[in-house]
Amino acid sequence: METVSTAKAFGGTQGVYRDASAATGTDMTFAVYVPDHAPGAKLPVVWYLSGLTCTHANVMDKGEYRRACAELGLIFVAPDTSPRGDGVPDDAEAAYDFGLGAGFYVDATQEPFAKNYRMWSYVTEELPALLAAEFPVDTARQSILGHSMGGHGALTIGLTYPDRYKAVSAFAPIVAPSEVPWGQKALPGYLGEDRAAWRKHDAVALIEDGARVADLLVDQGEADNFLAAQLQPERLEKACSDAGIKLTLRRQPGYDHSYFFISTFMADHLGWHAERLRK
């Protein structure tokens, strides 16, 4: 693991790191904030998955999480959203919603993406193992949250591994990618045309198929220009109601899809995670 940069913030260390990923076949860059802590202490970790077009840097620069993480004693990890580098395939027309910056947290099975686009394995297996080896992580206390495409990833990963992630939340997530244009482009592109293969990467479908968590927290801006066509939180609301999952869905008047929205409610989410990670 290579250290790209470190800086002191709120008594802790904000670092950026790079590692050669076996999952993606590329170098992957990620951000980790470690609050000040006693020597030898192991700290709970919150995973943050970013949205379309983002890298680790978007939330690191604009997410305003460090003060809360320092106060709550949380490690905060922000991976990239896709593999990058020479030879990594991209959308033929360089669209923002597929290819580079748009890995959708799946392991692709379709060529030419299958070799590199293995973000599910990277986020759920490889990077957690690296983090446990290199940072003071309490692997029994992990949680996950994300934004938009990353909210989709956080929900699907959290629902798939409910014993690993003690809390799951999202900002403006794509809750049912199988039913909206972003997902209907990405899922067949990465996974093929068999819609049955899409279901494990669709939060609503996972719940319909029996996946369960104790509760979920979702914030959604009512002025989000993607709300009606791409996000459709009412689908998650119905699925959770039918399944008996306690969903706290907060519709926030006037807020859009940006990091102005995310940063406003980031501390709320981290406090919610900390409460569950303490149990």
Short mmCIF file of N, CA and C in Angstrom, two decimals, residues 88-207:
data_model
loop_
_atom_site.label_atom_id
_atom_site.label_comp_id
_atom_site.label_asym_id
_atom_site.label_seq_id
_atom_site.Cartn_x
_atom_site.Cartn_y
_atom_site.Cartn_z
N VAL A 88 -8.50 0.24 -19.36
CA VAL A 88 -9.78 -0.05 -18.72
C VAL A 88 -10.90 0.40 -19.66
N PRO A 89 -11.81 -0.50 -20.05
CA PRO A 89 -12.85 -0.12 -21.00
C PRO A 89 -13.81 0.91 -20.42
N ASP A 90 -14.33 1.74 -21.33
CA ASP A 90 -15.26 2.79 -20.95
C ASP A 90 -16.47 2.70 -21.87
N ASP A 91 -17.49 3.49 -21.59
CA ASP A 91 -18.62 3.60 -22.49
C ASP A 91 -18.14 4.10 -23.85
N ALA A 92 -18.68 3.52 -24.91
CA ALA A 92 -18.22 3.86 -26.26
C ALA A 92 -18.40 5.34 -26.57
N GLU A 93 -19.41 5.95 -25.97
CA GLU A 93 -19.67 7.37 -26.22
C GLU A 93 -19.27 8.24 -25.03
N ALA A 94 -18.49 7.64 -24.11
CA ALA A 94 -17.99 8.36 -22.93
C ALA A 94 -19.13 8.98 -22.12
N ALA A 95 -20.24 8.26 -22.00
CA ALA A 95 -21.35 8.75 -21.19
C ALA A 95 -20.97 8.70 -19.71
N TYR A 96 -21.57 9.59 -18.93
CA TYR A 96 -21.21 9.68 -17.51
C TYR A 96 -21.80 8.55 -16.68
N ASP A 97 -22.82 7.86 -17.19
CA ASP A 97 -23.56 6.91 -16.36
C ASP A 97 -23.24 5.45 -16.65
N PHE A 98 -22.11 5.21 -17.31
CA PHE A 98 -21.66 3.84 -17.54
C PHE A 98 -20.16 3.87 -17.81
N GLY A 99 -19.45 2.86 -17.32
CA GLY A 99 -18.00 2.82 -17.53
C GLY A 99 -17.25 3.55 -16.43
N LEU A 100 -16.22 4.28 -16.79
CA LEU A 100 -15.37 4.95 -15.80
C LEU A 100 -16.19 5.88 -14.92
N GLY A 101 -16.03 5.73 -13.61
CA GLY A 101 -16.78 6.51 -12.65
C GLY A 101 -18.18 6.01 -12.40
N ALA A 102 -18.52 4.85 -12.99
CA ALA A 102 -19.90 4.35 -12.89
C ALA A 102 -19.92 2.83 -12.78
N GLY A 103 -19.17 2.30 -11.82
CA GLY A 103 -19.06 0.85 -11.69
C GLY A 103 -20.27 0.16 -11.10
N PHE A 104 -21.17 0.91 -10.48
CA PHE A 104 -22.42 0.39 -9.92
C PHE A 104 -22.23 -0.71 -8.87
N TYR A 105 -21.01 -0.90 -8.38
CA TYR A 105 -20.75 -1.84 -7.28
C TYR A 105 -21.24 -3.25 -7.61
N VAL A 106 -20.92 -3.70 -8.81
CA VAL A 106 -21.23 -5.07 -9.24
C VAL A 106 -19.93 -5.72 -9.72
N ASP A 107 -19.95 -7.04 -9.84
CA ASP A 107 -18.89 -7.77 -10.53
C ASP A 107 -19.39 -8.07 -11.93
N ALA A 108 -18.85 -7.38 -12.93
CA ALA A 108 -19.32 -7.53 -14.30
C ALA A 108 -19.04 -8.94 -14.82
N THR A 109 -19.95 -9.43 -15.62
CA THR A 109 -19.79 -10.73 -16.28
C THR A 109 -19.70 -10.59 -17.79
N GLN A 110 -19.95 -9.38 -18.31
CA GLN A 110 -20.00 -9.16 -19.75
C GLN A 110 -18.71 -8.52 -20.25
N GLU A 111 -18.27 -8.96 -21.42
CA GLU A 111 -17.09 -8.35 -22.03
C GLU A 111 -17.48 -7.00 -22.65
N PRO A 112 -16.53 -6.05 -22.67
CA PRO A 112 -15.14 -6.15 -22.22
C PRO A 112 -14.94 -5.74 -20.77
N PHE A 113 -16.01 -5.73 -19.97
CA PHE A 113 -15.96 -5.16 -18.63
C PHE A 113 -15.61 -6.17 -17.53
N ALA A 114 -15.73 -7.47 -17.85
CA ALA A 114 -15.60 -8.50 -16.82
C ALA A 114 -14.23 -8.53 -16.17
N LYS A 115 -13.20 -8.18 -16.90
CA LYS A 115 -11.84 -8.26 -16.36
C LYS A 115 -11.59 -7.25 -15.25
N ASN A 116 -12.08 -6.02 -15.43
CA ASN A 116 -11.74 -4.94 -14.51
C ASN A 116 -12.88 -4.50 -13.59
N TYR A 117 -14.10 -4.56 -14.07
CA TYR A 117 -15.21 -4.00 -13.29
C TYR A 117 -15.73 -5.02 -12.29
N ARG A 118 -14.95 -5.15 -11.21
CA ARG A 118 -15.28 -6.10 -10.14
C ARG A 118 -15.35 -5.33 -8.81
N MET A 119 -16.21 -4.32 -8.82
CA MET A 119 -16.28 -3.42 -7.68
C MET A 119 -16.94 -4.08 -6.47
N TRP A 120 -17.84 -5.03 -6.69
CA TRP A 120 -18.45 -5.75 -5.55
C TRP A 120 -17.36 -6.48 -4.77
N SER A 121 -16.54 -7.23 -5.46
CA SER A 121 -15.46 -7.96 -4.79
C SER A 121 -14.46 -7.01 -4.15
N TYR A 122 -14.17 -5.92 -4.84
CA TYR A 122 -13.20 -4.96 -4.30
C TYR A 122 -13.71 -4.35 -3.00
N VAL A 123 -14.98 -3.92 -2.98
CA VAL A 123 -15.52 -3.20 -1.83
C VAL A 123 -15.87 -4.14 -0.68
N THR A 124 -16.32 -5.36 -0.98
CA THR A 124 -16.79 -6.25 0.09
C THR A 124 -15.72 -7.23 0.56
N GLU A 125 -14.69 -7.47 -0.22
CA GLU A 125 -13.69 -8.47 0.15
C GLU A 125 -12.27 -7.89 0.21
N GLU A 126 -11.79 -7.38 -0.91
CA GLU A 126 -10.38 -7.00 -0.98
C GLU A 126 -10.04 -5.79 -0.11
N LEU A 127 -10.77 -4.69 -0.29
CA LEU A 127 -10.44 -3.50 0.49
C LEU A 127 -10.67 -3.69 1.99
N PRO A 128 -11.73 -4.37 2.44
CA PRO A 128 -11.85 -4.63 3.88
C PRO A 128 -10.67 -5.41 4.45
N ALA A 129 -10.15 -6.38 3.70
CA ALA A 129 -9.00 -7.14 4.18
C ALA A 129 -7.77 -6.25 4.28
N LEU A 130 -7.57 -5.38 3.29
CA LEU A 130 -6.45 -4.45 3.33
C LEU A 130 -6.59 -3.49 4.50
N LEU A 131 -7.79 -2.99 4.70
CA LEU A 131 -8.03 -2.04 5.79
C LEU A 131 -7.73 -2.68 7.14
N ALA A 132 -8.18 -3.92 7.32
CA ALA A 132 -7.96 -4.62 8.58
C ALA A 132 -6.48 -4.84 8.84
N ALA A 133 -5.70 -5.02 7.78
CA ALA A 133 -4.27 -5.26 7.93
C ALA A 133 -3.48 -3.99 8.20
N GLU A 134 -3.97 -2.85 7.71
CA GLU A 134 -3.17 -1.63 7.73
C GLU A 134 -3.67 -0.55 8.68
N PHE A 135 -4.89 -0.67 9.17
CA PHE A 135 -5.49 0.39 9.99
C PHE A 135 -6.10 -0.22 11.26
N PRO A 136 -6.33 0.61 12.29
CA PRO A 136 -6.83 0.09 13.57
C PRO A 136 -8.34 -0.14 13.56
N VAL A 137 -8.76 -1.09 12.74
CA VAL A 137 -10.18 -1.33 12.50
C VAL A 137 -10.70 -2.46 13.38
N ASP A 138 -11.85 -2.23 14.00
CA ASP A 138 -12.58 -3.29 14.68
C ASP A 138 -13.52 -3.92 13.65
N THR A 139 -13.14 -5.05 13.10
CA THR A 139 -13.90 -5.64 12.01
C THR A 139 -15.28 -6.13 12.44
N ALA A 140 -15.53 -6.24 13.74
CA ALA A 140 -16.85 -6.63 14.23
C ALA A 140 -17.81 -5.46 14.27
N ARG A 141 -17.31 -4.24 14.03
CA ARG A 141 -18.16 -3.05 14.08
C ARG A 141 -17.96 -2.25 12.79
N GLN A 142 -18.74 -2.63 11.77
CA GLN A 142 -18.71 -1.95 10.48
C GLN A 142 -20.12 -1.51 10.09
N SER A 143 -20.19 -0.42 9.35
CA SER A 143 -21.46 0.03 8.80
C SER A 143 -21.21 0.62 7.42
N ILE A 144 -22.29 0.94 6.70
CA ILE A 144 -22.13 1.38 5.31
C ILE A 144 -23.21 2.40 4.95
N LEU A 145 -22.80 3.41 4.20
CA LEU A 145 -23.73 4.38 3.65
C LEU A 145 -23.22 4.85 2.31
N GLY A 146 -24.07 5.53 1.54
CA GLY A 146 -23.64 5.99 0.23
C GLY A 146 -24.64 6.97 -0.35
N HIS A 147 -24.26 7.52 -1.51
CA HIS A 147 -25.05 8.54 -2.18
C HIS A 147 -25.37 8.11 -3.59
N SER A 148 -26.64 8.19 -3.98
CA SER A 148 -27.08 7.96 -5.35
C SER A 148 -26.68 6.56 -5.82
N MET A 149 -25.80 6.43 -6.82
CA MET A 149 -25.31 5.10 -7.19
C MET A 149 -24.66 4.42 -5.99
N GLY A 150 -23.96 5.21 -5.16
CA GLY A 150 -23.36 4.65 -3.95
C GLY A 150 -24.40 4.30 -2.90
N GLY A 151 -25.53 5.00 -2.90
CA GLY A 151 -26.63 4.60 -2.03
C GLY A 151 -27.19 3.26 -2.45
N HIS A 152 -27.30 3.07 -3.76
CA HIS A 152 -27.66 1.74 -4.29
C HIS A 152 -26.67 0.69 -3.79
N GLY A 153 -25.38 0.98 -3.90
CA GLY A 153 -24.38 0.02 -3.45
C GLY A 153 -24.47 -0.26 -1.97
N ALA A 154 -24.65 0.80 -1.15
CA ALA A 154 -24.74 0.61 0.29
C ALA A 154 -25.95 -0.24 0.66
N LEU A 155 -27.09 0.03 0.04
CA LEU A 155 -28.30 -0.74 0.35
C LEU A 155 -28.14 -2.20 -0.06
N THR A 156 -27.63 -2.46 -1.26
CA THR A 156 -27.53 -3.85 -1.72
C THR A 156 -26.48 -4.62 -0.93
N ILE A 157 -25.37 -3.99 -0.62
CA ILE A 157 -24.33 -4.66 0.17
C ILE A 157 -24.82 -4.88 1.60
N GLY A 158 -25.44 -3.85 2.19
CA GLY A 158 -25.95 -4.00 3.55
C GLY A 158 -27.02 -5.07 3.67
N LEU A 159 -27.90 -5.15 2.67
CA LEU A 159 -28.93 -6.18 2.69
C LEU A 159 -28.37 -7.57 2.46
N THR A 160 -27.29 -7.66 1.71
CA THR A 160 -26.66 -8.96 1.43
C THR A 160 -25.86 -9.46 2.63
N TYR A 161 -25.26 -8.56 3.39
CA TYR A 161 -24.42 -8.94 4.53
C TYR A 161 -24.92 -8.26 5.81
N PRO A 162 -26.13 -8.59 6.24
CA PRO A 162 -26.70 -7.89 7.41
C PRO A 162 -25.95 -8.17 8.71
N ASP A 163 -25.24 -9.28 8.81
CA ASP A 163 -24.50 -9.56 10.03
C ASP A 163 -23.18 -8.79 10.09
N ARG A 164 -22.68 -8.37 8.94
CA ARG A 164 -21.41 -7.64 8.90
C ARG A 164 -21.62 -6.15 9.16
N TYR A 165 -22.64 -5.57 8.54
CA TYR A 165 -22.86 -4.12 8.61
C TYR A 165 -23.96 -3.84 9.62
N LYS A 166 -23.58 -3.19 10.71
CA LYS A 166 -24.49 -2.97 11.83
C LYS A 166 -25.45 -1.81 11.58
N ALA A 167 -25.18 -1.01 10.56
CA ALA A 167 -26.08 0.08 10.19
C ALA A 167 -25.95 0.31 8.69
N VAL A 168 -27.06 0.69 8.06
CA VAL A 168 -27.11 0.94 6.62
C VAL A 168 -27.93 2.20 6.40
N SER A 169 -27.37 3.15 5.66
CA SER A 169 -28.13 4.36 5.35
C SER A 169 -27.73 4.88 3.98
N ALA A 170 -28.47 5.87 3.48
CA ALA A 170 -28.21 6.37 2.13
C ALA A 170 -28.74 7.78 1.97
N PHE A 171 -28.07 8.51 1.09
CA PHE A 171 -28.54 9.80 0.60
C PHE A 171 -29.02 9.60 -0.84
N ALA A 172 -30.27 9.90 -1.11
CA ALA A 172 -30.83 9.88 -2.47
C ALA A 172 -30.42 8.64 -3.25
N PRO A 173 -30.69 7.44 -2.73
CA PRO A 173 -30.22 6.22 -3.39
C PRO A 173 -31.06 5.84 -4.61
N ILE A 174 -30.43 5.11 -5.53
CA ILE A 174 -31.17 4.43 -6.60
C ILE A 174 -31.68 3.14 -5.97
N VAL A 175 -32.94 3.10 -5.60
CA VAL A 175 -33.45 2.00 -4.78
C VAL A 175 -33.87 0.79 -5.61
N ALA A 176 -34.23 1.04 -6.87
CA ALA A 176 -34.73 -0.05 -7.74
C ALA A 176 -34.12 0.11 -9.12
N PRO A 177 -32.82 -0.12 -9.28
CA PRO A 177 -32.18 0.13 -10.57
C PRO A 177 -32.77 -0.67 -11.73
N SER A 178 -33.35 -1.83 -11.43
CA SER A 178 -33.97 -2.62 -12.50
C SER A 178 -35.13 -1.89 -13.16
N GLU A 179 -35.68 -0.88 -12.49
CA GLU A 179 -36.90 -0.22 -12.96
C GLU A 179 -36.68 1.20 -13.44
N VAL A 180 -35.43 1.68 -13.45
CA VAL A 180 -35.18 3.08 -13.84
C VAL A 180 -34.06 3.15 -14.88
N PRO A 181 -33.98 4.23 -15.65
CA PRO A 181 -33.05 4.29 -16.78
C PRO A 181 -31.58 4.07 -16.44
N TRP A 182 -31.10 4.64 -15.33
CA TRP A 182 -29.69 4.42 -14.99
C TRP A 182 -29.38 2.92 -14.85
N GLY A 183 -30.21 2.23 -14.10
CA GLY A 183 -29.98 0.81 -13.89
C GLY A 183 -30.24 -0.02 -15.13
N GLN A 184 -31.23 0.37 -15.91
CA GLN A 184 -31.56 -0.38 -17.12
C GLN A 184 -30.50 -0.24 -18.19
N LYS A 185 -29.60 0.74 -18.03
CA LYS A 185 -28.42 0.83 -18.88
C LYS A 185 -27.25 0.05 -18.27
N ALA A 186 -27.00 0.25 -16.98
CA ALA A 186 -25.81 -0.32 -16.35
C ALA A 186 -25.92 -1.83 -16.13
N LEU A 187 -27.05 -2.30 -15.62
CA LEU A 187 -27.15 -3.71 -15.25
C LEU A 187 -27.01 -4.65 -16.45
N PRO A 188 -27.68 -4.43 -17.56
CA PRO A 188 -27.43 -5.31 -18.71
C PRO A 188 -26.02 -5.13 -19.28
N GLY A 189 -25.50 -3.91 -19.22
CA GLY A 189 -24.15 -3.68 -19.72
C GLY A 189 -23.10 -4.46 -18.97
N TYR A 190 -23.27 -4.57 -17.66
CA TYR A 190 -22.31 -5.29 -16.83
C TYR A 190 -22.68 -6.76 -16.62
N LEU A 191 -23.98 -7.06 -16.52
CA LEU A 191 -24.42 -8.39 -16.08
C LEU A 191 -25.16 -9.18 -17.15
N GLY A 192 -25.48 -8.56 -18.29
CA GLY A 192 -26.22 -9.28 -19.32
C GLY A 192 -27.71 -9.02 -19.23
N GLU A 193 -28.45 -9.64 -20.13
CA GLU A 193 -29.87 -9.35 -20.28
C GLU A 193 -30.78 -10.17 -19.36
N ASP A 194 -30.26 -11.14 -18.65
CA ASP A 194 -31.08 -11.95 -17.75
C ASP A 194 -31.43 -11.13 -16.51
N ARG A 195 -32.67 -10.70 -16.42
CA ARG A 195 -33.07 -9.84 -15.32
C ARG A 195 -32.97 -10.52 -13.96
N ALA A 196 -32.96 -11.85 -13.95
CA ALA A 196 -32.80 -12.55 -12.68
C ALA A 196 -31.44 -12.25 -12.05
N ALA A 197 -30.42 -12.02 -12.90
CA ALA A 197 -29.08 -11.71 -12.39
C ALA A 197 -29.02 -10.30 -11.81
N TRP A 198 -29.97 -9.45 -12.18
CA TRP A 198 -29.97 -8.09 -11.66
C TRP A 198 -30.49 -8.01 -10.23
N ARG A 199 -31.27 -8.99 -9.79
CA ARG A 199 -32.03 -8.84 -8.56
C ARG A 199 -31.14 -8.69 -7.32
N LYS A 200 -29.99 -9.33 -7.31
CA LYS A 200 -29.13 -9.19 -6.13
C LYS A 200 -28.43 -7.83 -6.09
N HIS A 201 -28.61 -7.05 -7.14
CA HIS A 201 -28.07 -5.69 -7.16
C HIS A 201 -29.18 -4.66 -7.27
N ASP A 202 -30.32 -4.99 -6.69
CA ASP A 202 -31.49 -4.12 -6.67
C ASP A 202 -32.07 -4.22 -5.26
N ALA A 203 -32.04 -3.12 -4.50
CA ALA A 203 -32.44 -3.18 -3.09
C ALA A 203 -33.88 -3.61 -2.93
N VAL A 204 -34.77 -3.07 -3.74
CA VAL A 204 -36.18 -3.45 -3.62
C VAL A 204 -36.37 -4.92 -3.94
N ALA A 205 -35.70 -5.42 -4.99
CA ALA A 205 -35.81 -6.84 -5.34
C ALA A 205 -35.23 -7.72 -4.24
N LEU A 206 -34.13 -7.31 -3.64
CA LEU A 206 -33.54 -8.08 -2.55
C LEU A 206 -34.53 -8.22 -1.39
N ILE A 207 -35.19 -7.12 -1.05
CA ILE A 207 -36.18 -7.18 0.03
C ILE A 207 -37.35 -8.07 -0.36
#
